[in-house]
Amino acid sequence: ATESGTAGRAVGDVVISYIGAGEIGNILNGTFVNLFWVTVVTVVALRAAYPKLLAPKEKDDEDSGSKGGAEGSLRDKHLAKRTNFVRNKVSSINRVTSMVV
């Protein structure tokens, strides 16, 4: 994470220097144009990759259209596990916040 952050800052500095080399008054407009295109590319990439990031469905779910018994699907188990993880993190944050305040 540190290397990617450093690389991002370095690339950003080069882009801002390049934009400002022409005329200092165009830095604001030039950076927002680049930010717009970075945002568009990021949204397109996320929409393309998002289905691959989801937990796969079990074969029983695809065949019958039901949950496949009392156990539920692999996706439901994954969602429950993530939900519990988030709840634990939120309760930890709440405890620390209450100690500070």
PDB file of C-alpha atoms in Angstrom:
ATOM      1  CA  ALA A   1       0.000   0.000   0.000  1.00  0.00           C
ATOM      2  CA  THR A   2       2.842   2.403   0.759  1.00  0.00           C
ATOM      3  CA  GLU A   3       4.510   1.872  -2.615  1.00  0.00           C
ATOM      4  CA  SER A   4       1.276   2.445  -4.520  1.00  0.00           C
ATOM      5  CA  GLY A   5       0.548   5.591  -2.507  1.00  0.00           C
ATOM      6  CA  THR A   6       4.029   6.940  -3.193  1.00  0.00           C
ATOM      7  CA  ALA A   7       3.727   6.137  -6.883  1.00  0.00           C
ATOM      8  CA  GLY A   8       0.314   7.835  -7.017  1.00  0.00           C
ATOM      9  CA  ARG A   9       1.648  10.982  -5.398  1.00  0.00           C
ATOM     10  CA  ALA A  10       4.638  11.029  -7.756  1.00  0.00           C
ATOM     11  CA  VAL A  11       2.441  10.640 -10.834  1.00  0.00           C
ATOM     12  CA  GLY A  12       0.080  13.312  -9.506  1.00  0.00           C
ATOM     13  CA  ASP A  13       2.955  15.728  -8.971  1.00  0.00           C
ATOM     14  CA  VAL A  14       4.188  15.168 -12.525  1.00  0.00           C
ATOM     15  CA  VAL A  15       0.688  15.702 -13.980  1.00  0.00           C
ATOM     16  CA  ILE A  16       0.136  18.907 -11.986  1.00  0.00           C
ATOM     17  CA  SER A  17       3.602  20.199 -12.991  1.00  0.00           C
ATOM     18  CA  TYR A  18       2.884  19.418 -16.641  1.00  0.00           C
ATOM     19  CA  ILE A  19      -0.477  21.197 -16.502  1.00  0.00           C
ATOM     20  CA  GLY A  20       1.023  24.212 -14.710  1.00  0.00           C
ATOM     21  CA  ALA A  21       3.940  24.471 -17.152  1.00  0.00           C
ATOM     22  CA  GLY A  22       1.707  26.010 -19.825  1.00  0.00           C
ATOM     23  CA  GLU A  23      -0.007  28.660 -17.763  1.00  0.00           C
ATOM     24  CA  ILE A  24      -0.428  28.787 -13.997  1.00  0.00           C
ATOM     25  CA  GLY A  25      -4.063  29.921 -14.329  1.00  0.00           C
ATOM     26  CA  ASN A  26      -5.040  26.640 -16.007  1.00  0.00           C
ATOM     27  CA  ILE A  27      -4.006  24.362 -13.149  1.00  0.00           C
ATOM     28  CA  LEU A  28      -7.482  24.192 -11.617  1.00  0.00           C
ATOM     29  CA  ASN A  29      -9.302  23.470 -14.884  1.00  0.00           C
ATOM     30  CA  GLY A  30      -6.627  21.042 -16.047  1.00  0.00           C
ATOM     31  CA  THR A  31      -6.645  19.010 -12.868  1.00  0.00           C
ATOM     32  CA  PHE A  32     -10.431  18.704 -12.826  1.00  0.00           C
ATOM     33  CA  VAL A  33     -10.486  17.483 -16.431  1.00  0.00           C
ATOM     34  CA  ASN A  34      -7.975  14.766 -15.546  1.00  0.00           C
ATOM     35  CA  LEU A  35      -9.885  13.925 -12.367  1.00  0.00           C
ATOM     36  CA  PHE A  36     -13.060  13.491 -14.413  1.00  0.00           C
ATOM     37  CA  TRP A  37     -11.405  10.954 -16.727  1.00  0.00           C
ATOM     38  CA  VAL A  38      -9.793   9.067 -13.854  1.00  0.00           C
ATOM     39  CA  THR A  39     -13.228   8.832 -12.223  1.00  0.00           C
ATOM     40  CA  VAL A  40     -14.838   7.559 -15.443  1.00  0.00           C
ATOM     41  CA  VAL A  41     -12.159   4.898 -15.934  1.00  0.00           C
ATOM     42  CA  THR A  42     -12.441   3.822 -12.287  1.00  0.00           C
ATOM     43  CA  VAL A  43     -16.231   3.459 -12.456  1.00  0.00           C
ATOM     44  CA  VAL A  44     -16.040   1.460 -15.704  1.00  0.00           C
ATOM     45  CA  ALA A  45     -13.351  -0.829 -14.254  1.00  0.00           C
ATOM     46  CA  LEU A  46     -15.329  -1.343 -11.048  1.00  0.00           C
ATOM     47  CA  ARG A  47     -18.519  -2.185 -12.924  1.00  0.00           C
ATOM     48  CA  ALA A  48     -16.593  -4.681 -15.054  1.00  0.00           C
ATOM     49  CA  ALA A  49     -14.870  -6.357 -12.100  1.00  0.00           C
ATOM     50  CA  TYR A  50     -17.693  -6.259  -9.521  1.00  0.00           C
ATOM     51  CA  PRO A  51     -19.446  -9.511 -10.547  1.00  0.00           C
ATOM     52  CA  LYS A  52     -16.137 -11.368 -10.221  1.00  0.00           C
ATOM     53  CA  LEU A  53     -15.664 -10.037  -6.690  1.00  0.00           C
ATOM     54  CA  LEU A  54     -18.929 -11.522  -5.414  1.00  0.00           C
ATOM     55  CA  ALA A  55     -19.013 -14.933  -3.770  1.00  0.00           C
ATOM     56  CA  PRO A  56     -19.969 -17.671  -6.233  1.00  0.00           C
ATOM     57  CA  LYS A  57     -23.378 -19.307  -6.031  1.00  0.00           C
ATOM     58  CA  GLU A  58     -23.684 -22.988  -5.190  1.00  0.00           C
ATOM     59  CA  LYS A  59     -24.708 -25.374  -7.936  1.00  0.00           C
ATOM     60  CA  ASP A  60     -27.936 -26.231  -6.067  1.00  0.00           C
ATOM     61  CA  ASP A  61     -29.003 -22.587  -6.157  1.00  0.00           C
ATOM     62  CA  GLU A  62     -28.670 -22.376  -9.914  1.00  0.00           C
ATOM     63  CA  ASP A  63     -30.556 -25.623 -10.553  1.00  0.00           C
ATOM     64  CA  SER A  64     -33.517 -25.337  -8.205  1.00  0.00           C
ATOM     65  CA  GLY A  65     -33.778 -21.611  -7.658  1.00  0.00           C
ATOM     66  CA  SER A  66     -34.086 -22.214  -3.911  1.00  0.00           C
ATOM     67  CA  LYS A  67     -31.650 -21.883  -1.036  1.00  0.00           C
ATOM     68  CA  GLY A  68     -30.718 -25.549  -1.180  1.00  0.00           C
ATOM     69  CA  GLY A  69     -31.724 -26.636   2.298  1.00  0.00           C
ATOM     70  CA  ALA A  70     -31.277 -25.372   5.819  1.00  0.00           C
ATOM     71  CA  GLU A  71     -27.645 -24.422   5.286  1.00  0.00           C
ATOM     72  CA  GLY A  72     -28.305 -21.768   2.656  1.00  0.00           C
ATOM     73  CA  SER A  73     -26.032 -20.851  -0.190  1.00  0.00           C
ATOM     74  CA  LEU A  74     -22.341 -20.141  -0.065  1.00  0.00           C
ATOM     75  CA  ARG A  75     -23.155 -16.543  -0.936  1.00  0.00           C
ATOM     76  CA  ASP A  76     -25.503 -16.257   2.076  1.00  0.00           C
ATOM     77  CA  LYS A  77     -22.844 -17.709   4.367  1.00  0.00           C
ATOM     78  CA  HIS A  78     -20.290 -15.259   3.023  1.00  0.00           C
ATOM     79  CA  LEU A  79     -22.702 -12.353   3.491  1.00  0.00           C
ATOM     80  CA  ALA A  80     -23.470 -13.413   7.066  1.00  0.00           C
ATOM     81  CA  LYS A  81     -19.758 -13.708   7.836  1.00  0.00           C
ATOM     82  CA  ARG A  82     -19.079 -10.221   6.434  1.00  0.00           C
ATOM     83  CA  THR A  83     -22.051  -8.782   8.301  1.00  0.00           C
ATOM     84  CA  ASN A  84     -20.772 -10.194  11.593  1.00  0.00           C
ATOM     85  CA  PHE A  85     -17.295  -8.852  10.851  1.00  0.00           C
ATOM     86  CA  VAL A  86     -18.654  -5.356  10.216  1.00  0.00           C
ATOM     87  CA  ARG A  87     -20.810  -5.491  13.352  1.00  0.00           C
ATOM     88  CA  ASN A  88     -17.771  -6.451  15.442  1.00  0.00           C
ATOM     89  CA  LYS A  89     -15.718  -3.617  13.950  1.00  0.00           C
ATOM     90  CA  VAL A  90     -18.497  -1.073  14.527  1.00  0.00           C
ATOM     91  CA  SER A  91     -18.944  -2.183  18.137  1.00  0.00           C
ATOM     92  CA  SER A  92     -15.173  -1.920  18.675  1.00  0.00           C
ATOM     93  CA  ILE A  93     -15.180   1.586  17.226  1.00  0.00           C
ATOM     94  CA  ASN A  94     -18.125   2.532  19.434  1.00  0.00           C
ATOM     95  CA  ARG A  95     -16.313   1.259  22.540  1.00  0.00           C
ATOM     96  CA  VAL A  96     -13.159   3.221  21.717  1.00  0.00           C
ATOM     97  CA  THR A  97     -15.188   6.333  20.888  1.00  0.00           C
ATOM     98  CA  SER A  98     -17.089   6.115  24.156  1.00  0.00           C
ATOM     99  CA  MET A  99     -13.782   5.859  26.063  1.00  0.00           C
ATOM    100  CA  VAL A 100     -12.432   8.952  24.334  1.00  0.00           C
ATOM    101  CA  VAL A 101     -15.556  11.043  24.806  1.00  0.00           C
TER     102      VAL A 101
END
